[in-house]
CSV table of C-alpha atoms and ligand atoms in Angstrom, one decimal:
chain,number,residue,atom,x,y,z
U,289,MET,CA,15.9,5.6,-12.3
U,290,MET,CA,17.7,4.3,-9.2
U,291,ALA,CA,18.9,1.2,-11.1
U,292,ALA,CA,19.9,3.1,-14.2
U,293,GLY,CA,21.7,5.8,-12.3
U,294,GLN,CA,23.6,3.3,-10.1
U,295,ALA,CA,24.6,1.3,-13.3
U,296,ALA,CA,25.8,4.4,-14.9
U,297,ALA,CA,27.6,5.3,-11.8
U,298,ALA,CA,29.4,2.0,-11.7
U,299,GLY,CA,30.7,2.7,-15.3
U,300,ALA,CA,28.2,1.1,-17.5
U,301,GLN,CA,26.6,2.8,-20.6
U,302,VAL,CA,22.9,2.9,-19.8
U,303,LEU,CA,19.7,3.6,-21.7
U,304,LEU,CA,16.5,4.0,-19.7
U,305,LEU,CA,13.4,3.2,-21.8
U,306,GLU,CA,10.2,4.7,-20.5
U,307,ARG,CA,7.0,4.1,-22.3
U,308,MET,CA,5.3,7.3,-20.8
U,309,ALA,CA,5.9,10.8,-21.7
U,310,ARG,CA,7.8,11.5,-18.5
U,311,LEU,CA,9.6,9.8,-15.8
U,312,GLY,CA,8.3,8.7,-12.4
U,313,THR,CA,4.6,9.2,-13.3
U,314,LYS,CA,3.5,6.8,-10.3
U,315,LEU,CA,6.1,8.2,-8.0
U,316,ARG,CA,4.6,11.7,-8.5
U,317,ILE,CA,1.2,10.6,-7.0
U,318,THR,CA,2.6,8.7,-4.0
U,319,GLY,CA,1.6,9.5,-0.5
U,320,LYS,CA,-1.2,11.6,-1.7
U,321,GLY,CA,1.2,13.8,-3.7
U,322,ARG,CA,3.6,14.0,-0.7
U,323,CYS,CA,5.6,10.9,-1.3
U,324,ASN,CA,6.2,8.8,1.7
U,325,LEU,CA,9.6,7.6,0.4
U,326,THR,CA,10.7,5.2,3.3
U,327,ASN,CA,10.3,4.6,6.9
U,328,MET,CA,12.8,5.0,9.9
U,329,ALA,CA,11.7,1.7,11.5
U,330,GLU,CA,14.4,-0.6,12.8
U,331,PHE,CA,15.7,-3.2,10.4
U,332,ASP,CA,13.7,-6.3,11.7
U,333,GLU,CA,10.5,-4.4,12.1
U,334,PHE,CA,10.8,-2.9,8.7
U,335,LEU,CA,11.2,-6.3,7.3
U,336,GLY,CA,8.2,-7.4,9.4
U,337,HIS,CA,6.0,-5.1,7.3
U,338,PHE,CA,6.7,-7.4,4.3
U,339,ALA,CA,5.4,-10.5,6.2
U,340,PHE,CA,1.8,-11.2,5.0
U,341,LEU,CA,2.5,-12.4,1.5
U,342,GLY,CA,5.3,-13.2,-0.9
U,343,SER,CA,6.9,-16.2,-2.7
U,344,GLU,CA,6.3,-18.9,-0.1
U,345,GLY,CA,6.6,-16.4,2.6
U,346,GLU,CA,10.3,-15.8,1.7
U,347,THR,CA,10.1,-12.1,1.0
U,348,ARG,CA,11.7,-10.9,4.2
U,349,PHE,CA,14.7,-13.3,3.8
U,350,PHE,CA,14.9,-12.1,0.0
U,351,LEU,CA,15.1,-8.5,0.8
U,352,ARG,CA,17.4,-8.8,3.8
U,353,ASN,CA,20.6,-8.6,1.5
U,354,ALA,CA,19.4,-5.5,-0.5
U,355,PHE,CA,18.3,-3.7,2.6
U,356,ALA,CA,21.7,-4.4,4.3
U,357,ARG,CA,23.4,-2.7,1.2
U,358,PHE,CA,21.0,0.3,0.8
U,359,PHE,CA,18.6,0.9,3.6
U,360,ALA,CA,16.4,3.9,4.7
U,361,PRO,CA,19.2,6.0,6.3
U,362,ASP,CA,21.1,5.5,3.0
U,363,LEU,CA,18.0,6.6,0.9
U,364,VAL,CA,17.5,9.7,3.2
U,365,ALA,CA,21.1,10.6,2.7
U,366,PHE,CA,21.0,9.9,-1.0
U,367,PHE,CA,18.0,12.4,-1.4
U,368,GLU,CA,19.7,15.0,1.1
U,369,ALA,CA,22.6,14.9,-1.4
U,370,LEU,CA,20.3,15.7,-4.2
U,371,GLY,CA,18.9,18.7,-2.3
U,372,VAL,CA,15.7,16.9,-1.0
U,373,ALA,CA,15.5,17.6,2.8
U,374,THR,CA,13.3,15.0,4.5
U,375,VAL,CA,11.3,14.8,7.6
U,376,VAL,CA,10.1,11.9,9.8
U,377,GLU,CA,6.5,12.0,10.7
U,378,ARG,CA,4.0,9.9,12.6
U,379,GLY,CA,4.7,6.1,12.4
U,380,ASP,CA,8.4,6.9,11.4
U,381,ARG,CA,7.4,7.8,8.0
U,382,VAL,CA,9.6,9.7,6.0
U,383,PHE,CA,8.5,12.6,3.6
U,384,PRO,CA,10.2,15.4,1.8
U,385,VAL,CA,10.1,18.6,3.7
U,386,SER,CA,8.5,20.3,0.4
U,387,ASN,CA,5.6,17.8,0.8
U,388,ASP,CA,6.0,17.5,-2.9
U,389,ALA,CA,6.4,14.0,-4.6
U,390,HIS,CA,7.3,15.9,-7.9
U,391,GLN,CA,10.5,17.1,-6.0
U,392,VAL,CA,11.5,13.5,-5.4
U,393,ALA,CA,10.9,12.4,-9.0
U,394,GLU,CA,12.9,15.4,-10.3
U,395,ALA,CA,15.8,14.6,-8.0
U,396,LEU,CA,15.9,11.1,-9.3
U,397,VAL,CA,15.7,12.3,-12.9
U,398,ARG,CA,18.5,14.7,-12.2
U,399,PHE,CA,20.7,11.8,-10.5
U,400,ALA,CA,20.2,9.6,-13.4
U,401,LEU,CA,21.1,12.3,-15.9
U,402,GLN,CA,24.2,13.4,-14.1
U,403,GLN,CA,25.4,9.9,-14.1
U,404,GLY,CA,25.2,9.9,-17.8
U,405,VAL,CA,22.1,7.8,-18.3
U,406,ARG,CA,20.3,8.3,-21.7
U,407,VAL,CA,16.7,8.4,-21.4
U,408,ARG,CA,14.1,7.6,-24.3
U,409,MET,CA,10.5,8.4,-23.5
U,410,GLN,CA,7.5,6.9,-25.2
U,411,SER,CA,9.6,3.8,-25.7
U,412,ARG,CA,7.6,0.7,-24.8
U,413,VAL,CA,9.5,-2.5,-24.4
U,414,GLU,CA,7.5,-5.3,-26.0
U,415,ASP,CA,9.9,-8.2,-26.1
U,416,LEU,CA,13.4,-9.3,-25.0
U,417,LEU,CA,16.1,-10.7,-27.0
U,418,CYS,CA,17.8,-13.7,-25.6
U,419,HIS,CA,20.3,-16.2,-27.2
U,420,GLU,CA,21.7,-19.2,-25.6
U,421,GLY,CA,20.6,-18.5,-22.2
U,422,ARG,CA,21.9,-15.0,-22.3
U,423,ILE,CA,20.1,-11.7,-22.8
U,424,ARG,CA,21.0,-9.6,-25.9
U,425,GLY,CA,18.7,-6.7,-25.8
U,426,VAL,CA,15.0,-5.7,-26.2
U,427,VAL,CA,12.5,-4.9,-28.9
U,428,LEU,CA,10.5,-1.7,-28.9
U,429,HIS,CA,6.9,-1.2,-29.7
U,430,GLY,CA,7.1,-0.9,-33.5
U,431,GLY,CA,9.9,-3.6,-33.9
U,432,GLU,CA,12.9,-1.6,-33.3
U,433,PRO,CA,15.5,-3.8,-31.7
U,434,VAL,CA,17.9,-2.4,-29.1
U,435,ALA,CA,21.0,-4.3,-28.3
U,436,ALA,CA,22.2,-4.6,-24.7
U,437,GLY,CA,24.7,-6.6,-22.6
U,438,ALA,CA,22.4,-6.6,-19.7
U,439,VAL,CA,18.7,-5.7,-19.2
U,440,ILE,CA,17.0,-4.5,-15.9
U,441,ILE,CA,13.2,-5.0,-15.8
U,442,ALA,CA,11.7,-2.2,-13.5
U,443,THR,CA,8.4,-2.0,-15.1
U,444,GLY,CA,6.4,-1.9,-11.8
U,445,GLY,CA,3.2,-3.8,-10.9
U,446,ALA,CA,-0.2,-3.9,-12.6
U,447,SER,CA,-2.1,-1.4,-10.5
U,448,TYR,CA,-2.8,2.1,-11.5
U,449,PRO,CA,-2.1,1.3,-15.2
U,450,LYS,CA,-2.5,4.9,-16.4
U,451,THR,CA,0.7,5.7,-14.6
U,452,GLY,CA,2.5,3.3,-17.2
U,453,SER,CA,2.6,0.1,-15.0
U,454,SER,CA,0.3,-2.1,-16.9
U,455,GLY,CA,2.0,-5.4,-16.0
U,456,ASP,CA,4.3,-5.6,-19.1
U,457,GLY,CA,7.3,-7.0,-16.9
U,458,TYR,CA,5.4,-10.1,-15.9
U,459,ARG,CA,4.7,-11.0,-19.4
U,460,LEU,CA,8.3,-10.3,-20.5
U,461,ALA,CA,9.7,-12.3,-17.6
U,462,LYS,CA,7.4,-15.1,-18.4
U,463,THR,CA,8.4,-15.3,-22.0
U,464,LEU,CA,11.8,-16.3,-20.8
U,465,GLY,CA,10.7,-19.0,-18.4
U,466,HIS,CA,10.2,-17.0,-15.2
U,467,THR,CA,7.5,-18.0,-12.8
U,468,ILE,CA,4.9,-15.4,-12.1
U,469,VAL,CA,3.2,-15.7,-8.6
U,470,PRO,CA,-0.5,-15.1,-9.2
U,471,LEU,CA,-1.3,-11.3,-9.2
U,472,ARG,CA,-3.6,-10.0,-6.6
U,473,PRO,CA,-4.4,-6.5,-5.6
U,474,ALA,CA,-3.0,-5.5,-2.3
U,475,LEU,CA,-3.5,-2.2,-0.3
U,476,VAL,CA,-6.9,-2.0,-2.1
U,477,PRO,CA,-10.3,-0.6,-0.9
U,478,LEU,CA,-12.9,-3.0,0.3
U,479,VAL,CA,-16.4,-3.6,-0.8
U,480,ILE,CA,-19.1,-3.6,1.8
U,481,ALA,CA,-22.7,-5.1,1.5
U,482,GLY,CA,-25.7,-2.8,1.7
U,483,ALA,CA,-26.4,0.9,1.3
U,484,GLU,CA,-25.0,2.2,4.6
U,485,PRO,CA,-21.3,3.0,3.3
U,486,ARG,CA,-23.0,5.3,0.6
U,487,ALA,CA,-25.1,7.0,3.2
U,488,MET,CA,-21.7,7.7,5.1
U,489,MET,CA,-19.7,8.5,2.0
U,490,GLY,CA,-16.8,10.8,2.6
U,491,LEU,CA,-16.8,10.4,6.4
U,492,SER,CA,-13.3,9.9,7.7
U,493,LEU,CA,-13.0,8.1,11.1
U,494,ARG,CA,-9.9,8.7,13.3
U,495,ASN,CA,-8.6,6.7,16.1
U,496,VAL,CA,-10.7,3.6,15.4
U,497,GLN,CA,-10.0,0.1,16.2
U,498,VAL,CA,-10.9,-2.2,13.3
U,499,ARG,CA,-10.9,-6.1,13.5
U,500,LEU,CA,-11.4,-8.5,10.7
U,501,LEU,CA,-13.3,-11.5,11.4
U,502,LEU,CA,-13.7,-14.7,9.6
U,503,ASP,CA,-16.8,-16.7,10.6
U,504,GLY,CA,-16.8,-14.6,13.8
U,505,ARG,CA,-13.2,-15.3,14.7
U,506,GLU,CA,-10.6,-12.4,14.8
U,507,VAL,CA,-7.9,-12.8,12.1
U,508,ALA,CA,-6.4,-9.3,11.8
U,509,GLY,CA,-6.7,-5.8,13.4
U,510,ASP,CA,-5.5,-2.4,13.1
U,511,PHE,CA,-5.9,1.1,14.8
U,512,GLY,CA,-5.9,4.4,13.1
U,513,GLU,CA,-7.9,6.1,10.3
U,514,MET,CA,-10.5,4.8,7.8
U,515,LEU,CA,-12.8,6.3,5.2
U,516,PHE,CA,-16.4,5.4,4.0
U,517,THR,CA,-16.8,5.5,0.2
U,518,HIS,CA,-19.7,5.0,-2.1
U,519,PHE,CA,-18.9,1.2,-2.6
U,520,GLY,CA,-17.4,0.4,1.0
U,521,VAL,CA,-14.3,1.3,2.9
U,522,SER,CA,-10.9,2.6,2.3
U,523,GLY,CA,-8.1,4.7,4.2
U,524,PRO,CA,-4.9,3.6,6.0
U,525,ILE,CA,-6.1,0.9,8.2
U,526,ILE,CA,-8.4,-0.6,5.6
U,527,LEU,CA,-5.6,-0.8,3.2
U,528,THR,CA,-3.4,-2.6,5.7
U,529,LEU,CA,-6.3,-5.1,6.5
U,530,SER,CA,-7.0,-5.6,2.8
U,531,GLY,CA,-3.9,-8.1,2.7
U,532,PRO,CA,-5.6,-10.7,4.7
U,533,ALA,CA,-9.1,-9.7,3.5
U,534,VAL,CA,-8.5,-10.3,-0.2
U,535,ALA,CA,-6.8,-13.7,0.8
U,536,LEU,CA,-9.8,-14.7,2.9
U,537,LEU,CA,-12.6,-13.7,0.7
U,538,GLY,CA,-14.9,-16.7,-0.1
U,539,ARG,CA,-13.6,-18.7,2.6
U,540,GLY,CA,-16.4,-18.0,5.0
U,541,ARG,CA,-18.3,-15.0,6.4
U,542,LEU,CA,-15.8,-12.1,6.3
U,543,GLU,CA,-16.8,-9.2,8.5
U,544,MET,CA,-15.3,-6.0,9.8
U,545,SER,CA,-15.8,-4.9,13.3
U,546,ILE,CA,-15.3,-1.1,14.0
U,547,ASN,CA,-14.8,0.0,17.6
U,548,LEU,CA,-15.8,3.6,17.5
U,549,LYS,CA,-14.9,4.4,21.2
U,550,PRO,CA,-11.6,2.2,21.7
U,551,ALA,CA,-10.3,4.4,24.4
U,552,LEU,CA,-13.3,3.5,26.7
U,553,SER,CA,-14.1,0.2,28.4
U,554,PRO,CA,-17.5,-1.2,28.1
U,555,GLU,CA,-18.1,0.1,31.8
U,556,LYS,CA,-16.7,3.6,31.0
U,557,LEU,CA,-18.8,3.8,27.9
U,558,ASP,CA,-21.8,2.8,29.7
U,559,GLU,CA,-21.1,5.4,32.3
U,560,ARG,CA,-20.7,8.2,29.7
U,561,LEU,CA,-24.0,7.2,28.1
U,562,ARG,CA,-26.0,7.1,31.4
U,563,ARG,CA,-24.5,10.5,32.2
U,564,ASP,CA,-25.6,11.9,28.8
U,565,LEU,CA,-29.0,10.4,29.2
U,566,ASP,CA,-29.4,12.0,32.5
U,567,GLN,CA,-27.9,15.4,31.6
U,568,TYR,CA,-30.0,15.8,28.4
U,569,GLY,CA,-33.1,13.8,29.5
U,570,LYS,CA,-35.5,16.0,27.4
U,571,ARG,CA,-33.5,15.6,24.3
U,572,GLY,CA,-34.7,13.3,21.5
U,573,TYR,CA,-32.4,10.2,20.9
U,574,ARG,CA,-31.3,11.4,17.5
U,575,ASN,CA,-30.3,14.7,18.9
U,576,LEU,CA,-28.4,13.0,21.8
U,577,LEU,CA,-26.4,11.0,19.5
U,578,LYS,CA,-24.9,14.3,17.8
U,579,GLY,CA,-22.6,14.5,20.9
U,580,LEU,CA,-21.4,11.0,20.4
U,581,LEU,CA,-21.0,10.6,16.5
U,582,PRO,CA,-20.2,12.2,13.4
U,583,GLN,CA,-23.3,13.7,11.6
U,584,SER,CA,-23.4,11.2,8.7
U,585,MET,CA,-23.3,8.2,11.0
U,586,ILE,CA,-26.4,9.3,13.2
U,587,ASP,CA,-29.1,8.0,10.9
U,588,VAL,CA,-27.2,4.7,10.4
U,589,VAL,CA,-27.0,4.3,14.0
U,590,VAL,CA,-30.6,5.2,14.8
U,591,ALA,CA,-31.7,2.6,12.3
U,592,ARG,CA,-29.4,-0.1,13.5
U,593,THR,CA,-30.4,0.5,17.2
U,594,GLY,CA,-34.2,0.4,16.3
U,595,ILE,CA,-34.7,3.1,19.0
U,596,PRO,CA,-37.1,5.7,17.8
U,597,PRO,CA,-35.2,8.9,16.8
U,598,ASP,CA,-37.5,11.2,18.8
U,599,LYS,CA,-37.7,9.2,22.0
U,600,PRO,CA,-36.7,11.5,24.9
U,601,ALA,CA,-33.4,10.5,26.4
U,602,HIS,CA,-35.0,9.8,29.8
U,603,GLN,CA,-37.4,7.3,28.4
U,604,ILE,CA,-34.5,5.1,26.8
U,605,THR,CA,-34.3,1.9,28.7
U,606,ALA,CA,-31.2,0.1,30.1
U,607,GLU,CA,-31.7,-2.6,27.4
U,608,GLU,CA,-31.7,0.2,24.6
U,609,ARG,CA,-28.7,1.8,26.2
U,610,GLY,CA,-26.9,-1.6,26.1
U,611,ARG,CA,-27.7,-2.0,22.4
U,612,LEU,CA,-26.2,1.4,21.6
U,613,ARG,CA,-23.2,0.7,23.8
U,614,GLU,CA,-22.6,-2.6,21.8
U,615,LEU,CA,-23.0,-0.9,18.6
U,616,LEU,CA,-20.4,1.8,19.5
U,617,HIS,CA,-18.0,-0.9,20.3
U,618,ASP,CA,-18.7,-3.4,17.5
U,619,PHE,CA,-20.1,-1.7,14.4
U,620,ARG,CA,-20.2,-4.5,12.0
U,621,LEU,CA,-19.8,-4.6,8.3
U,622,ILE,CA,-19.9,-7.4,6.0
U,623,VAL,CA,-17.0,-7.5,3.4
U,624,THR,CA,-18.2,-8.8,0.1
U,625,GLY,CA,-15.3,-8.0,-2.1
U,626,HIS,CA,-12.5,-5.7,-3.1
U,627,ARG,CA,-11.9,-3.1,-5.7
U,628,SER,CA,-10.0,-4.2,-8.9
U,629,ILE,CA,-6.2,-4.4,-9.3
U,630,ASP,CA,-6.5,-1.0,-11.0
U,631,GLU,CA,-7.3,0.7,-7.8
U,632,ALA,CA,-4.7,-1.2,-5.7
U,633,ILE,CA,-1.7,0.7,-4.3
U,634,VAL,CA,0.4,-2.1,-4.9
U,635,THR,CA,0.3,-5.4,-6.8
U,636,ALA,CA,0.9,-8.5,-4.8
U,637,GLY,CA,2.3,-11.6,-6.6
U,638,GLY,CA,4.8,-11.2,-9.6
U,639,VAL,CA,8.2,-12.6,-10.5
U,640,ASP,CA,8.9,-15.4,-8.2
U,641,THR,CA,11.8,-14.2,-5.9
U,642,ARG,CA,13.0,-18.0,-5.7
U,643,GLU,CA,14.3,-17.5,-9.2
U,644,ILE,CA,16.2,-14.3,-8.4
U,645,ASP,CA,19.7,-14.1,-6.8
U,646,PRO,CA,19.0,-11.8,-3.6
U,647,ARG,CA,22.6,-10.6,-3.6
U,648,THR,CA,22.4,-9.1,-7.1
U,649,MET,CA,18.7,-9.2,-8.2
U,650,ALA,CA,20.0,-11.3,-11.3
U,651,SER,CA,17.6,-13.9,-13.0
U,652,ARG,CA,18.8,-17.4,-12.1
U,653,LEU,CA,17.4,-18.4,-15.5
U,654,VAL,CA,18.8,-16.0,-17.8
U,655,GLN,CA,22.4,-14.5,-17.7
U,656,GLY,CA,22.3,-10.6,-17.9
U,657,LEU,CA,18.7,-10.3,-16.8
U,658,TYR,CA,17.9,-8.3,-13.7
U,659,PHE,CA,14.7,-7.2,-11.9
U,660,ALA,CA,13.9,-4.4,-9.5
U,661,GLY,CA,10.9,-3.0,-7.8
U,662,GLU,CA,7.3,-3.9,-7.7
U,663,VAL,CA,7.6,-6.4,-10.7
U,664,LEU,CA,9.1,-8.7,-8.1
U,665,ASP,CA,6.8,-10.8,-5.8
U,666,VAL,CA,7.6,-8.2,-3.0
U,667,GLN,CA,4.8,-6.2,-1.2
U,668,ALA,CA,4.4,-4.6,2.1
U,669,ASP,CA,2.0,-2.4,4.2
U,670,THR,CA,1.7,1.4,3.7
U,671,GLY,CA,4.3,3.4,5.4
U,672,GLY,CA,7.1,4.0,2.8
U,673,TYR,CA,8.1,0.3,2.7
U,674,ASN,CA,7.2,-0.3,-0.9
U,675,LEU,CA,9.2,2.6,-2.3
U,676,GLN,CA,12.2,1.6,-0.1
U,677,ALA,CA,12.2,-1.8,-1.5
U,678,ALA,CA,11.9,-0.6,-5.1
U,679,PHE,CA,14.9,1.8,-4.4
U,680,SER,CA,17.0,-0.8,-2.6
U,681,THR,CA,16.4,-3.6,-5.2
U,682,GLY,CA,17.1,-0.9,-7.9
U,683,PHE,CA,20.4,0.1,-6.2
U,684,VAL,CA,21.7,-3.7,-6.0
U,685,ALA,CA,20.4,-4.5,-9.6
U,686,GLY,CA,22.0,-1.4,-11.2
U,687,GLN,CA,25.4,-2.0,-9.7
U,688,ALA,CA,25.4,-5.8,-10.4
U,689,ALA,CA,24.2,-5.2,-14.0
U,690,ALA,CA,27.2,-2.8,-14.4
U,691,ARG,CA,29.5,-5.6,-13.1
U,692,PHE,CA,28.0,-8.2,-15.2
U,693,VAL,CA,28.5,-6.1,-18.4
U,694,ALA,CA,32.0,-5.1,-17.5
U,695,GLY,CA,32.8,-8.8,-17.3
U,696,GLY,CA,32.9,-9.1,-13.5
L,801,FAD,C1,-1.8,6.1,-5.5
L,801,FAD,C2,-0.3,5.4,-4.9
L,801,FAD,C3,0.2,6.0,-3.8
L,801,FAD,C4,1.3,5.3,-3.3
L,801,FAD,N1,2.0,5.9,-2.3
L,801,FAD,C5,3.2,5.2,-1.8
L,801,FAD,C6,3.9,5.8,-0.7
L,801,FAD,O1,3.5,7.0,-0.3
L,801,FAD,N2,4.9,5.2,-0.2
L,801,FAD,C7,5.3,4.0,-0.8
L,801,FAD,O2,6.3,3.4,-0.5
L,801,FAD,N3,4.8,3.3,-1.9
L,801,FAD,C8,3.6,4.1,-2.3
L,801,FAD,N4,3.0,3.5,-3.4
L,801,FAD,C9,3.5,2.3,-4.1
L,801,FAD,C10,4.8,2.6,-5.0
L,801,FAD,O3,4.4,3.8,-5.7
L,801,FAD,C11,5.2,1.6,-5.8
L,801,FAD,O4,5.4,0.4,-5.2
L,801,FAD,C12,6.5,1.9,-6.5
L,801,FAD,O5,6.3,3.1,-7.4
L,801,FAD,C13,7.0,0.8,-7.4
L,801,FAD,O6,8.1,1.4,-8.0
L,801,FAD,P1,8.7,0.6,-9.4
L,801,FAD,O7,9.8,1.5,-10.0
L,801,FAD,O8,9.0,-0.7,-9.3
L,801,FAD,O9,7.4,0.9,-10.5
L,801,FAD,P2,6.8,2.2,-11.0
L,801,FAD,O10,7.0,3.3,-10.2
L,801,FAD,O11,5.4,1.8,-11.4
L,801,FAD,O12,7.6,2.5,-12.4
L,801,FAD,C14,7.7,1.5,-13.4
L,801,FAD,C15,7.9,2.4,-14.7
L,801,FAD,O13,8.0,1.5,-15.9
L,801,FAD,C16,7.3,2.1,-16.9
L,801,FAD,N5,7.1,0.9,-17.8
L,801,FAD,C17,6.2,-0.1,-17.6
L,801,FAD,N6,6.1,-0.8,-18.6
L,801,FAD,C18,7.1,-0.5,-19.5
L,801,FAD,C19,7.5,-1.0,-20.8
L,801,FAD,N7,6.9,-2.1,-21.3
L,801,FAD,N8,8.4,-0.2,-21.5
L,801,FAD,C20,9.0,0.9,-21.0
L,801,FAD,N9,8.5,1.4,-19.8
L,801,FAD,C21,7.6,0.7,-19.0
L,801,FAD,C22,6.1,2.7,-16.4
L,801,FAD,O14,5.8,3.6,-17.2
L,801,FAD,C23,6.7,3.2,-15.0
L,801,FAD,O15,7.2,4.6,-15.2
L,801,FAD,C24,1.9,4.2,-3.9
L,801,FAD,C25,1.2,3.6,-5.2
L,801,FAD,C26,0.1,4.3,-5.5
L,801,FAD,C27,-0.6,3.7,-6.8
């Protein structure tokens, strides 16, 4: 929608082909329905959130140009002009004041239509028409050809396929010789060994420190909120850590260490436990844990420490107290896998950015062919970075495609 609107604003006749019955199906579910549309982090910090993957690690370099042309403040101003007031929240995340992702999607639809974009719904592009190295149009499902002087592929990734993004763009790009960096799920929940996650299903832990360990060596870490599910773990910090986790699975023993009391040093935590044990000496161990842990963790911690649940607090030995303290600071989980790409927030991999001109988003292989958004091998942490990348590359691609058609 951004690419189409920009191309039309630059004078091109634009037809937007959408396979679904409405525009922006995925956009409408972003940010848990609130749409975290961008992030107010400084330029270099912003780019740093694209660091962990990408074509030969060149993602940051690739996006620098598009962000220099159309960045977060520009996007905020763009939406404000369309009547979408925004607010900056924790972690510099930007949301619409309305907390309604539909409002963002509807504003984009309005923008595209106001610029004169024609839209055809339920029109799935199945093939590209190319002659002598130059794009000539597309072919729709059912065989109808549509002639065009330029084509922008903005088909999204391969995750959440029910929103329409089932990976068509990768196949289309490949037919014209583009390299597709292998697809992987990114920002994806992780599968944990054993039955404990199921026992704690629905439990959300806030302000915890999580470290990812490969053969006991720390490889990544994050602080914030996580969630237990029937298969393992999810939530903001898990999604962030899923990047390195997916890459490292199968390379050794992959573990997650949760620090449940990161604000307390081992000494301070020991002091706190000692105080509790003294103060509530007659209480059973299980009861005592109620003051320390969320309800659904208690049985798991009782089982792990091996201390009898009814043991009176004053009988708990120093060694047992030490065991509990260690567990609270280092609650280990074994990562055995990740959920499928269908459940990933974004798809890593995609059209190799080395075959795309970063100043225009034009294909270096086929004249008149452009790319924008997640179909490119561009992916970032959660925080609004992915949508900004889609908007910025769409902005650049739309304007460049219009110039190309006009003969510029
Ligand atoms: C649950 C969830 C929450 C998210 N939350 C956030 C968030 O808060 N902030 C953030 O920055 N990112 C978020 N993301 C990621 C973000 O939504 C995507 O990175 C972004 O939507 C990519 O934009 P896009 O335009 O490239 O692709 P999409 O938004 O996927 O749009 C692609 C469009 O192309 C259409 N299409 C596909 N194939 C064809 C075809 N062959 N013919 C015609 N049309 C076709 C699709 O139907 C779709 O409408 C979230 C993702 C998910 C799944």
